PDB file of C-alpha atoms in Angstrom:
ATOM      1  CA  MET A  11     114.149  13.086  87.241  1.00 58.00           C
ATOM      2  CA  GLU A  12     111.147  13.007  85.168  1.00 68.00           C
ATOM      3  CA  THR A  13     108.013  14.271  86.766  1.00 72.00           C
ATOM      4  CA  THR A  14     104.987  11.637  86.404  1.00 84.00           C
ATOM      5  CA  PHE A  15     101.310  13.431  86.599  1.00 87.00           C
ATOM      6  CA  HIS A  16      97.844  12.150  85.697  1.00 91.00           C
ATOM      7  CA  ARG A  17      96.581  13.450  82.131  1.00 91.00           C
ATOM      8  CA  HIS A  18      92.776  13.573  82.865  1.00 94.00           C
ATOM      9  CA  ARG A  19      92.222  15.819  79.798  1.00 91.00           C
ATOM     10  CA  ARG A  20      93.049  12.811  77.320  1.00 92.00           C
ATOM     11  CA  LEU A  21      89.021  11.944  77.914  1.00 94.00           C
ATOM     12  CA  ARG A  22      87.979  15.710  77.152  1.00 93.00           C
ATOM     13  CA  SER A  23      89.958  15.749  73.954  1.00 94.00           C
ATOM     14  CA  SER A  24      86.777  16.034  71.733  1.00 95.00           C
ATOM     15  CA  ALA A  25      83.058  16.201  71.822  1.00 93.00           C
ATOM     16  CA  SER A  26      82.785  12.423  70.861  1.00 95.00           C
ATOM     17  CA  MET A  27      85.258  11.436  73.460  1.00 95.00           C
ATOM     18  CA  ARG A  28      83.250  13.460  75.995  1.00 94.00           C
ATOM     19  CA  ARG A  29      80.118  12.027  74.813  1.00 93.00           C
ATOM     20  CA  MET A  30      81.754   8.301  75.326  1.00 95.00           C
ATOM     21  CA  VAL A  31      82.901   8.695  78.756  1.00 95.00           C
ATOM     22  CA  ARG A  32      79.625  10.638  80.118  1.00 93.00           C
ATOM     23  CA  GLU A  33      78.565   9.145  83.299  1.00 93.00           C
ATOM     24  CA  THR A  34      75.142  10.726  83.477  1.00 95.00           C
ATOM     25  CA  GLU A  35      72.583  10.858  80.776  1.00 94.00           C
ATOM     26  CA  LEU A  36      69.475  13.144  80.749  1.00 96.00           C
ATOM     27  CA  SER A  37      66.342  11.572  79.075  1.00 96.00           C
ATOM     28  CA  VAL A  38      62.869  12.621  78.458  1.00 97.00           C
ATOM     29  CA  SER A  39      61.543   9.601  80.060  1.00 97.00           C
ATOM     30  CA  ASP A  40      62.797  11.084  83.684  1.00 97.00           C
ATOM     31  CA  PHE A  41      60.452  13.789  83.575  1.00 98.00           C
ATOM     32  CA  ILE A  42      57.064  14.284  85.135  1.00 98.00           C
ATOM     33  CA  TYR A  43      55.006  17.465  84.001  1.00 98.00           C
ATOM     34  CA  PRO A  44      52.946  19.322  86.692  1.00 97.00           C
ATOM     35  CA  VAL A  45      49.620  20.346  85.311  1.00 97.00           C
ATOM     36  CA  PHE A  46      47.365  22.908  87.135  1.00 95.00           C
ATOM     37  CA  VAL A  47      43.527  22.514  86.270  1.00 95.00           C
ATOM     38  CA  THR A  48      40.581  24.717  87.387  1.00 94.00           C
ATOM     39  CA  GLU A  49      37.091  25.058  87.020  1.00 93.00           C
ATOM     40  CA  GLY A  50      35.276  27.088  83.946  1.00 93.00           C
ATOM     41  CA  GLN A  51      35.556  27.188  80.432  1.00 94.00           C
ATOM     42  CA  GLN A  52      38.233  28.473  78.034  1.00 95.00           C
ATOM     43  CA  ILE A  53      40.571  29.163  80.759  1.00 95.00           C
ATOM     44  CA  LYS A  54      44.451  29.475  80.059  1.00 95.00           C
ATOM     45  CA  SER A  55      45.509  31.711  82.492  1.00 92.00           C
ATOM     46  CA  GLU A  56      49.428  32.385  83.023  1.00 93.00           C
ATOM     47  CA  VAL A  57      50.850  32.099  86.765  1.00 92.00           C
ATOM     48  CA  PRO A  58      52.336  35.602  87.062  1.00 90.00           C
ATOM     49  CA  SER A  59      55.302  34.281  88.653  1.00 91.00           C
ATOM     50  CA  MET A  60      55.853  31.483  86.381  1.00 93.00           C
ATOM     51  CA  PRO A  61      55.995  32.354  82.570  1.00 93.00           C
ATOM     52  CA  GLY A  62      54.843  29.514  80.489  1.00 94.00           C
ATOM     53  CA  VAL A  63      53.032  27.740  83.388  1.00 94.00           C
ATOM     54  CA  TYR A  64      49.129  27.982  82.876  1.00 94.00           C
ATOM     55  CA  GLN A  65      45.908  27.278  84.933  1.00 93.00           C
ATOM     56  CA  LEU A  66      43.901  25.359  82.498  1.00 96.00           C
ATOM     57  CA  SER A  67      40.053  24.505  82.231  1.00 96.00           C
ATOM     58  CA  LEU A  68      39.145  20.910  81.518  1.00 96.00           C
ATOM     59  CA  ASP A  69      38.347  21.831  78.050  1.00 95.00           C
ATOM     60  CA  LEU A  70      41.666  22.869  77.159  1.00 96.00           C
ATOM     61  CA  LEU A  71      43.322  19.953  78.926  1.00 96.00           C
ATOM     62  CA  LYS A  72      43.275  17.759  75.900  1.00 96.00           C
ATOM     63  CA  LYS A  73      45.465  20.037  73.892  1.00 96.00           C
ATOM     64  CA  GLU A  74      47.981  20.367  76.531  1.00 97.00           C
ATOM     65  CA  ILE A  75      48.104  16.768  77.046  1.00 97.00           C
ATOM     66  CA  GLU A  76      48.682  16.045  73.353  1.00 98.00           C
ATOM     67  CA  GLU A  77      51.754  18.339  73.406  1.00 97.00           C
ATOM     68  CA  VAL A  78      53.233  16.586  76.576  1.00 98.00           C
ATOM     69  CA  ILE A  79      52.958  13.199  74.907  1.00 98.00           C
ATOM     70  CA  ARG A  80      53.970  14.499  71.511  1.00 97.00           C
ATOM     71  CA  LEU A  81      57.275  15.367  73.343  1.00 98.00           C
ATOM     72  CA  GLY A  82      57.586  12.072  74.724  1.00 97.00           C
ATOM     73  CA  ILE A  83      56.777  12.773  78.532  1.00 98.00           C
ATOM     74  CA  GLU A  84      55.318   9.877  79.892  1.00 97.00           C
ATOM     75  CA  ALA A  85      53.770  11.104  83.147  1.00 98.00           C
ATOM     76  CA  VAL A  86      52.039  14.014  84.670  1.00 98.00           C
ATOM     77  CA  ILE A  87      51.135  15.386  88.053  1.00 97.00           C
ATOM     78  CA  VAL A  88      47.654  16.990  88.545  1.00 97.00           C
ATOM     79  CA  PHE A  89      47.216  19.718  90.996  1.00 94.00           C
ATOM     80  CA  GLY A  90      43.577  21.432  91.072  1.00 92.00           C
ATOM     81  CA  ILE A  91      42.128  24.696  91.782  1.00 89.00           C
ATOM     82  CA  PRO A  92      38.608  24.221  93.214  1.00 82.00           C
ATOM     83  CA  GLU A  93      35.728  26.622  92.926  1.00 84.00           C
ATOM     84  CA  HIS A  94      34.686  26.403  96.483  1.00 83.00           C
ATOM     85  CA  LYS A  95      36.918  25.953  99.559  1.00 80.00           C
ATOM     86  CA  ASP A  96      35.930  24.987 103.202  1.00 78.00           C
ATOM     87  CA  HIS A  97      37.389  24.423 106.681  1.00 78.00           C
ATOM     88  CA  VAL A  98      37.746  20.604 105.769  1.00 77.00           C
ATOM     89  CA  GLY A  99      38.767  20.730 102.172  1.00 76.00           C
ATOM     90  CA  SER A 100      35.891  18.488 101.130  1.00 73.00           C
ATOM     91  CA  GLU A 101      36.502  19.379  97.296  1.00 76.00           C
ATOM     92  CA  ALA A 102      39.609  17.462  97.818  1.00 78.00           C
ATOM     93  CA  TYR A 103      38.020  14.001  98.305  1.00 80.00           C
ATOM     94  CA  HIS A 104      34.721  14.796  96.394  1.00 86.00           C
ATOM     95  CA  ASP A 105      34.146  12.232  93.736  1.00 87.00           C
ATOM     96  CA  HIS A 106      33.645  15.174  91.283  1.00 87.00           C
ATOM     97  CA  GLY A 107      36.149  17.430  92.566  1.00 91.00           C
ATOM     98  CA  ILE A 108      38.452  19.145  89.996  1.00 94.00           C
ATOM     99  CA  VAL A 109      41.174  16.744  90.187  1.00 95.00           C
ATOM    100  CA  GLN A 110      39.010  13.832  89.969  1.00 96.00           C
ATOM    101  CA  LYS A 111      37.294  15.244  86.812  1.00 96.00           C
ATOM    102  CA  ALA A 112      40.656  16.000  85.299  1.00 97.00           C
ATOM    103  CA  ILE A 113      42.127  12.626  85.904  1.00 97.00           C
ATOM    104  CA  SER A 114      38.971  10.907  84.375  1.00 97.00           C
ATOM    105  CA  LYS A 115      39.261  13.066  81.388  1.00 97.00           C
ATOM    106  CA  ILE A 116      42.848  12.536  80.829  1.00 97.00           C
ATOM    107  CA  LYS A 117      42.683   8.815  81.280  1.00 97.00           C
ATOM    108  CA  GLU A 118      39.507   8.748  78.799  1.00 96.00           C
ATOM    109  CA  ASP A 119      41.750  10.338  76.172  1.00 96.00           C
ATOM    110  CA  PHE A 120      45.185   9.130  76.850  1.00 97.00           C
ATOM    111  CA  PRO A 121      44.734   5.740  78.719  1.00 97.00           C
ATOM    112  CA  ASP A 122      48.721   4.960  78.589  1.00 97.00           C
ATOM    113  CA  LEU A 123      49.728   8.125  80.098  1.00 98.00           C
ATOM    114  CA  ILE A 124      50.897   7.885  83.779  1.00 98.00           C
ATOM    115  CA  VAL A 125      48.688  10.141  85.659  1.00 98.00           C
ATOM    116  CA  ILE A 126      49.855  11.091  89.187  1.00 98.00           C
ATOM    117  CA  ALA A 127      47.615  12.721  91.840  1.00 96.00           C
ATOM    118  CA  ASP A 128      48.904  15.244  94.234  1.00 93.00           C
ATOM    119  CA  THR A 129      47.022  14.285  97.364  1.00 91.00           C
ATOM    120  CA  CYS A 130      46.882  17.070  99.839  1.00 86.00           C
ATOM    121  CA  LEU A 131      44.093  19.286 101.226  1.00 81.00           C
ATOM    122  CA  CYS A 132      45.725  22.815 101.344  1.00 78.00           C
ATOM    123  CA  GLU A 133      44.454  23.758  97.715  1.00 79.00           C
ATOM    124  CA  TYR A 134      41.232  23.140  98.985  1.00 79.00           C
ATOM    125  CA  THR A 135      40.784  24.502 102.455  1.00 81.00           C
ATOM    126  CA  ASP A 136      39.740  27.960 103.109  1.00 72.00           C
ATOM    127  CA  HIS A 137      42.573  28.462 105.683  1.00 71.00           C
ATOM    128  CA  GLY A 138      45.497  27.079 103.237  1.00 66.00           C
ATOM    129  CA  HIS A 139      46.605  24.349 105.523  1.00 70.00           C
ATOM    130  CA  CYS A 140      47.323  20.610 104.908  1.00 69.00           C
ATOM    131  CA  GLY A 141      44.910  19.423 107.447  1.00 71.00           C
ATOM    132  CA  ILE A 142      42.020  19.918 109.791  1.00 74.00           C
ATOM    133  CA  VAL A 143      42.750  23.103 111.947  1.00 72.00           C
ATOM    134  CA  GLU A 144      41.256  23.406 115.547  1.00 73.00           C
ATOM    135  CA  ASN A 145      42.202  26.548 117.687  1.00 80.00           C
ATOM    136  CA  GLY A 146      44.933  27.553 115.444  1.00 75.00           C
ATOM    137  CA  ASP A 147      46.355  23.819 115.510  1.00 79.00           C
ATOM    138  CA  ILE A 148      46.996  21.506 112.578  1.00 76.00           C
ATOM    139  CA  LEU A 149      45.474  18.168 113.727  1.00 80.00           C
ATOM    140  CA  ASN A 150      47.240  15.208 112.636  1.00 81.00           C
ATOM    141  CA  ASP A 151      45.557  12.128 113.260  1.00 82.00           C
ATOM    142  CA  GLU A 152      42.127  13.659 112.290  1.00 86.00           C
ATOM    143  CA  SER A 153      43.670  14.741 109.020  1.00 84.00           C
ATOM    144  CA  LEU A 154      44.761  11.369 108.141  1.00 89.00           C
ATOM    145  CA  GLU A 155      41.089  10.048 107.439  1.00 90.00           C
ATOM    146  CA  LEU A 156      40.338  12.812 105.008  1.00 88.00           C
ATOM    147  CA  LEU A 157      43.846  12.218 103.329  1.00 92.00           C
ATOM    148  CA  ALA A 158      42.909   8.588 102.628  1.00 92.00           C
ATOM    149  CA  ARG A 159      39.380   9.604 101.417  1.00 92.00           C
ATOM    150  CA  THR A 160      41.091  11.827  98.976  1.00 92.00           C
ATOM    151  CA  ALA A 161      43.582   9.150  97.768  1.00 95.00           C
ATOM    152  CA  VAL A 162      40.712   6.792  97.186  1.00 97.00           C
ATOM    153  CA  SER A 163      38.567   9.252  95.212  1.00 96.00           C
ATOM    154  CA  GLN A 164      41.678  10.189  92.931  1.00 97.00           C
ATOM    155  CA  VAL A 165      42.301   6.291  92.228  1.00 97.00           C
ATOM    156  CA  ARG A 166      38.589   5.551  91.641  1.00 97.00           C
ATOM    157  CA  ALA A 167      38.879   8.567  88.959  1.00 96.00           C
ATOM    158  CA  GLY A 168      41.879   6.676  87.181  1.00 97.00           C
ATOM    159  CA  ALA A 169      44.786   7.929  88.957  1.00 97.00           C
ATOM    160  CA  ASP A 170      47.827   5.503  88.368  1.00 98.00           C
ATOM    161  CA  ILE A 171      49.983   6.831  91.259  1.00 98.00           C
ATOM    162  CA  ILE A 172      49.087   8.475  94.603  1.00 97.00           C
ATOM    163  CA  ALA A 173      51.458  11.308  95.572  1.00 95.00           C
ATOM    164  CA  PRO A 174      50.611  12.488  99.158  1.00 91.00           C
ATOM    165  CA  SER A 175      52.235  15.816  99.986  1.00 84.00           C
ATOM    166  CA  ASN A 176      50.808  16.690 103.258  1.00 83.00           C
ATOM    167  CA  MET A 177      53.466  15.619 105.736  1.00 80.00           C
ATOM    168  CA  MET A 178      51.200  14.560 108.371  1.00 83.00           C
ATOM    169  CA  ASP A 179      52.880  11.744 110.506  1.00 84.00           C
ATOM    170  CA  GLY A 180      51.631   8.417 109.346  1.00 90.00           C
ATOM    171  CA  PHE A 181      50.130   9.629 105.993  1.00 92.00           C
ATOM    172  CA  VAL A 182      51.643   6.679 104.185  1.00 95.00           C
ATOM    173  CA  ALA A 183      50.318   4.029 106.336  1.00 96.00           C
ATOM    174  CA  ALA A 184      46.757   5.570 106.398  1.00 94.00           C
ATOM    175  CA  ILE A 185      46.570   5.889 102.657  1.00 96.00           C
ATOM    176  CA  ARG A 186      48.182   2.465 101.983  1.00 97.00           C
ATOM    177  CA  GLU A 187      45.548   0.892 104.353  1.00 97.00           C
ATOM    178  CA  ALA A 188      42.653   2.599 102.667  1.00 97.00           C
ATOM    179  CA  LEU A 189      43.824   1.824  99.320  1.00 98.00           C
ATOM    180  CA  ASP A 190      44.178  -1.784 100.055  1.00 97.00           C
ATOM    181  CA  GLN A 191      40.865  -1.893 101.798  1.00 97.00           C
ATOM    182  CA  GLU A 192      39.320  -0.576  98.562  1.00 97.00           C
ATOM    183  CA  GLY A 193      40.871  -3.368  96.502  1.00 97.00           C
ATOM    184  CA  PHE A 194      43.533  -0.834  95.055  1.00 98.00           C
ATOM    185  CA  THR A 195      46.753  -2.887  96.197  1.00 97.00           C
ATOM    186  CA  ASN A 196      48.406  -2.307  92.977  1.00 97.00           C
ATOM    187  CA  ILE A 197      48.353   1.460  93.188  1.00 98.00           C
ATOM    188  CA  PRO A 198      51.757   2.833  94.040  1.00 98.00           C
ATOM    189  CA  ILE A 199      52.419   5.621  96.596  1.00 98.00           C
ATOM    190  CA  MET A 200      55.012   8.290  95.649  1.00 97.00           C
ATOM    191  CA  SER A 201      55.561   9.931  99.116  1.00 96.00           C
ATOM    192  CA  TYR A 202      56.679  13.670  99.630  1.00 94.00           C
ATOM    193  CA  ALA A 203      58.804  11.866 102.410  1.00 94.00           C
ATOM    194  CA  VAL A 204      61.459  14.718 102.511  1.00 95.00           C
ATOM    195  CA  LYS A 205      59.621  17.986 102.161  1.00 93.00           C
ATOM    196  CA  TYR A 206      61.321  20.934 103.499  1.00 94.00           C
ATOM    197  CA  ALA A 207      59.557  24.192 104.822  1.00 91.00           C
ATOM    198  CA  SER A 208      61.402  26.269 101.935  1.00 92.00           C
ATOM    199  CA  ALA A 209      60.858  29.756 100.666  1.00 89.00           C
ATOM    200  CA  PHE A 210      61.190  28.357  97.149  1.00 89.00           C
ATOM    201  CA  TYR A 211      57.600  27.392  96.962  1.00 87.00           C
ATOM    202  CA  GLY A 212      56.351  30.975  96.630  1.00 79.00           C
ATOM    203  CA  PRO A 213      55.255  30.646  92.919  1.00 80.00           C
ATOM    204  CA  PHE A 214      53.407  27.237  93.293  1.00 67.00           C
ATOM    205  CA  ARG A 215      51.318  29.114  96.115  1.00 64.00           C
ATOM    206  CA  ASP A 216      50.503  31.792  93.334  1.00 64.00           C
ATOM    207  CA  ALA A 217      49.687  28.753  90.718  1.00 60.00           C
ATOM    208  CA  ALA A 218      47.586  26.680  93.419  1.00 53.00           C
ATOM    209  CA  GLY A 219      46.024  29.381  95.388  1.00 56.00           C
ATOM    210  CA  SER A 220      47.324  27.264  98.313  1.00 58.00           C
ATOM    211  CA  SER A 221      48.787  29.872 100.558  1.00 61.00           C
ATOM    212  CA  PRO A 222      48.089  29.555 104.461  1.00 57.00           C
ATOM    213  CA  GLN A 223      45.922  32.078 105.844  1.00 61.00           C
ATOM    214  CA  PHE A 224      47.830  32.272 108.929  1.00 54.00           C
ATOM    215  CA  GLY A 225      51.072  31.252 110.446  1.00 53.00           C
ATOM    216  CA  ASP A 226      53.274  28.879 108.016  1.00 61.00           C
ATOM    217  CA  ARG A 227      53.876  25.378 107.636  1.00 64.00           C
ATOM    218  CA  LYS A 228      57.004  24.825 109.836  1.00 68.00           C
ATOM    219  CA  THR A 229      55.048  22.467 112.232  1.00 73.00           C
ATOM    220  CA  TYR A 230      54.769  19.687 109.510  1.00 74.00           C
ATOM    221  CA  GLN A 231      57.103  20.498 106.909  1.00 83.00           C
ATOM    222  CA  MET A 232      61.009  20.032 107.611  1.00 88.00           C
ATOM    223  CA  ASP A 233      63.668  22.520 108.970  1.00 93.00           C
ATOM    224  CA  TYR A 234      66.037  23.181 105.869  1.00 94.00           C
ATOM    225  CA  ALA A 235      68.895  23.089 108.263  1.00 96.00           C
ATOM    226  CA  ASN A 236      68.387  19.403 108.758  1.00 96.00           C
ATOM    227  CA  ARG A 237      69.899  16.272 107.179  1.00 96.00           C
ATOM    228  CA  LEU A 238      69.495  13.384 109.583  1.00 96.00           C
ATOM    229  CA  GLU A 239      65.882  14.196 109.561  1.00 95.00           C
ATOM    230  CA  ALA A 240      65.518  13.665 106.170  1.00 96.00           C
ATOM    231  CA  LYS A 241      66.893  10.098 106.712  1.00 96.00           C
ATOM    232  CA  ARG A 242      64.098   9.510 109.410  1.00 95.00           C
ATOM    233  CA  GLU A 243      61.368  10.688 107.261  1.00 94.00           C
ATOM    234  CA  ALA A 244      62.477   8.520 104.125  1.00 96.00           C
ATOM    235  CA  LYS A 245      62.917   5.480 106.426  1.00 96.00           C
ATOM    236  CA  SER A 246      59.538   5.673 108.066  1.00 96.00           C
ATOM    237  CA  ASP A 247      57.585   6.300 104.853  1.00 96.00           C
ATOM    238  CA  ILE A 248      59.514   3.329 103.203  1.00 97.00           C
ATOM    239  CA  GLU A 249      58.523   1.095 106.414  1.00 96.00           C
ATOM    240  CA  GLU A 250      54.842   2.272 105.926  1.00 96.00           C
ATOM    241  CA  GLY A 251      54.578   1.241 102.389  1.00 96.00           C
ATOM    242  CA  ALA A 252      55.859   4.099  99.986  1.00 97.00           C
ATOM    243  CA  ASP A 253      57.008   3.147  96.731  1.00 97.00           C
ATOM    244  CA  PHE A 254      58.868   6.094  95.544  1.00 98.00           C
ATOM    245  CA  ILE A 255      60.418   8.722  97.680  1.00 97.00           C
ATOM    246  CA  ILE A 256      60.276  12.382  96.766  1.00 97.00           C
ATOM    247  CA  VAL A 257      62.873  15.075  98.064  1.00 97.00           C
ATOM    248  CA  LYS A 258      61.420  18.507  97.751  1.00 95.00           C
ATOM    249  CA  PRO A 259      62.967  21.012  96.764  1.00 96.00           C
ATOM    250  CA  THR A 260      65.729  19.577  94.791  1.00 96.00           C
ATOM    251  CA  LEU A 261      68.279  22.050  93.595  1.00 95.00           C
ATOM    252  CA  SER A 262      69.581  23.486  96.822  1.00 93.00           C
ATOM    253  CA  TYR A 263      68.917  19.853  98.323  1.00 96.00           C
ATOM    254  CA  LEU A 264      71.215  17.789  96.171  1.00 98.00           C
ATOM    255  CA  ASP A 265      73.122  16.680  99.100  1.00 97.00           C
ATOM    256  CA  ILE A 266      69.923  15.336 100.722  1.00 97.00           C
ATOM    257  CA  VAL A 267      68.952  13.572  97.350  1.00 98.00           C
ATOM    258  CA  ARG A 268      72.515  11.740  97.525  1.00 97.00           C
ATOM    259  CA  GLU A 269      71.737  10.775 101.273  1.00 96.00           C
ATOM    260  CA  VAL A 270      68.243   9.388 100.572  1.00 97.00           C
ATOM    261  CA  LYS A 271      69.509   7.767  97.391  1.00 97.00           C
ATOM    262  CA  ASN A 272      72.658   6.022  99.307  1.00 97.00           C
ATOM    263  CA  ASP A 273      70.096   4.788 101.931  1.00 94.00           C
ATOM    264  CA  CYS A 274      66.977   3.741  99.712  1.00 93.00           C
ATOM    265  CA  LEU A 275      66.275   1.099  97.246  1.00 95.00           C
ATOM    266  CA  LEU A 276      63.120   2.751  95.923  1.00 97.00           C
ATOM    267  CA  PRO A 277      63.118   5.196  93.086  1.00 97.00           C
ATOM    268  CA  VAL A 278      64.178   8.581  94.357  1.00 98.00           C
ATOM    269  CA  VAL A 279      62.102  11.532  92.764  1.00 98.00           C
ATOM    270  CA  GLY A 280      63.307  15.403  92.903  1.00 97.00           C
ATOM    271  CA  TYR A 281      60.755  17.949  92.831  1.00 96.00           C
ATOM    272  CA  ASN A 282      62.472  20.916  90.988  1.00 97.00           C
ATOM    273  CA  VAL A 283      60.138  23.563  92.571  1.00 95.00           C
ATOM    274  CA  SER A 284      58.470  26.794  91.415  1.00 92.00           C
ATOM    275  CA  GLY A 285      61.051  28.863  92.938  1.00 94.00           C
ATOM    276  CA  GLU A 286      63.753  27.096  91.260  1.00 96.00           C
ATOM    277  CA  TYR A 287      61.891  27.483  87.927  1.00 96.00           C
ATOM    278  CA  SER A 288      60.843  31.015  88.465  1.00 96.00           C
ATOM    279  CA  MET A 289      64.405  32.295  89.124  1.00 96.00           C
ATOM    280  CA  VAL A 290      65.844  30.915  85.955  1.00 97.00           C
ATOM    281  CA  LYS A 291      63.052  32.153  83.947  1.00 96.00           C
ATOM    282  CA  ALA A 292      63.654  35.649  85.563  1.00 95.00           C
ATOM    283  CA  ALA A 293      67.364  35.473  84.779  1.00 97.00           C
ATOM    284  CA  ALA A 294      66.683  34.372  81.230  1.00 97.00           C
ATOM    285  CA  GLN A 295      64.053  37.127  80.513  1.00 95.00           C
ATOM    286  CA  ASN A 296      66.659  39.630  81.353  1.00 96.00           C
ATOM    287  CA  GLY A 297      69.390  38.007  79.007  1.00 97.00           C
ATOM    288  CA  TRP A 298      71.678  37.136  82.115  1.00 97.00           C
ATOM    289  CA  ILE A 299      71.876  33.313  81.534  1.00 97.00           C
ATOM    290  CA  ASP A 300      71.593  30.897  78.616  1.00 97.00           C
ATOM    291  CA  GLU A 301      68.494  29.095  79.578  1.00 97.00           C
ATOM    292  CA  LYS A 302      68.856  26.099  77.742  1.00 97.00           C
ATOM    293  CA  ALA A 303      72.360  25.435  78.840  1.00 97.00           C
ATOM    294  CA  LEU A 304      71.638  26.202  82.383  1.00 97.00           C
ATOM    295  CA  VAL A 305      68.341  24.263  82.471  1.00 98.00           C
ATOM    296  CA  ILE A 306      70.135  20.953  80.975  1.00 97.00           C
ATOM    297  CA  GLU A 307      72.966  21.406  83.202  1.00 97.00           C
ATOM    298  CA  MET A 308      70.644  21.858  86.469  1.00 97.00           C
ATOM    299  CA  LEU A 309      68.278  18.825  85.669  1.00 98.00           C
ATOM    300  CA  THR A 310      71.447  16.635  84.913  1.00 98.00           C
ATOM    301  CA  SER A 311      72.962  17.532  88.252  1.00 98.00           C
ATOM    302  CA  MET A 312      69.689  16.369  89.954  1.00 98.00           C
ATOM    303  CA  LYS A 313      69.956  13.102  88.045  1.00 98.00           C
ATOM    304  CA  ARG A 314      73.619  12.931  88.933  1.00 97.00           C
ATOM    305  CA  ALA A 315      72.978  13.214  92.539  1.00 97.00           C
ATOM    306  CA  GLY A 316      70.334  10.319  92.646  1.00 97.00           C
ATOM    307  CA  CYS A 317      67.192  11.241  91.156  1.00 98.00           C
ATOM    308  CA  ASP A 318      65.493   8.563  89.178  1.00 98.00           C
ATOM    309  CA  LEU A 319      62.884  11.112  88.160  1.00 98.00           C
ATOM    310  CA  ILE A 320      62.273  14.646  88.140  1.00 98.00           C
ATOM    311  CA  ILE A 321      59.121  16.627  88.678  1.00 98.00           C
ATOM    312  CA  THR A 322      59.796  19.933  86.797  1.00 98.00           C
ATOM    313  CA  TYR A 323      57.861  22.811  85.101  1.00 97.00           C
ATOM    314  CA  PHE A 324      60.881  22.857  82.579  1.00 98.00           C
ATOM    315  CA  ALA A 325      59.758  19.294  81.217  1.00 98.00           C
ATOM    316  CA  LYS A 326      58.395  20.431  78.000  1.00 98.00           C
ATOM    317  CA  ASP A 327      61.224  22.899  77.221  1.00 97.00           C
ATOM    318  CA  ALA A 328      63.952  20.413  78.254  1.00 98.00           C
ATOM    319  CA  ALA A 329      62.273  17.877  76.086  1.00 98.00           C
ATOM    320  CA  LYS A 330      62.509  19.997  73.120  1.00 97.00           C
ATOM    321  CA  TRP A 331      66.059  20.686  73.972  1.00 97.00           C
ATOM    322  CA  ILE A 332      67.081  17.066  74.309  1.00 95.00           C
ATOM    323  CA  ALA A 333      65.324  16.277  71.118  1.00 93.00           C
ATOM    324  CA  GLU A 334      67.512  19.005  69.438  1.00 88.00           C
TER     325      GLU A 334
END
């Protein structure tokens, strides 16, 4: 009797055949590139733990954005390193804060580029937490007003999208209400709805100078062991008015990306975070991996899992590799 089995290799027989049946295509338009801006002049300071990532002063920002646009990247997310910090993070919502100045400059020079503002307090507070601190506690409701003020000031500066990353309860509702009251009803909110308390953030805190000066962020960021909590967080932010849902980190949380995507009709954004970037860069510098092949595979896996967009420090490199 003849044995019958499936011949799956028929669809892998050549490069052309494999391209024809490929299910997931990575595109430059999928990428959002993070930009770190700082006060001063002629500053291009490489982040020690993130090779190829720089803190840039405003006068060097135009050249950086020109390269981003030339590569076909259509969106950036802006993070700021202020000159002064205080206990309430006032530079976050000051109309002449570093992020506000950067957004205005980018939109003046490149009006068609989508500029996303990271909306948080941790980079601007002297204690490094994402809200007001009182007697060692991070106050939730009292922090919402400052986060809403920050969002409004960023939109006034020209931000196209607000991306609140603070993980206070009710932050989307507070920001949506404040934006609407100011007439900014058409500004979308890209919520860091599913943000885990992760060890993968270490190099970012190097880049943004946002390490907490005491304790940790586990009372407001999520336990990395939890899956159902992610579904609850995403659901509540959608009900409060979010327009995009971010899952952060992404590489070790592809199962969460898929869970959120299955439940959510909004665009899902993966944040390919600093630790994920730095591990690959370190291995590549030691000659242990093929960086190009690994990065493209990694980013494709994020899209396959359900990411409609990917915030990634690899955006410029990946854009060049895709073009090749």
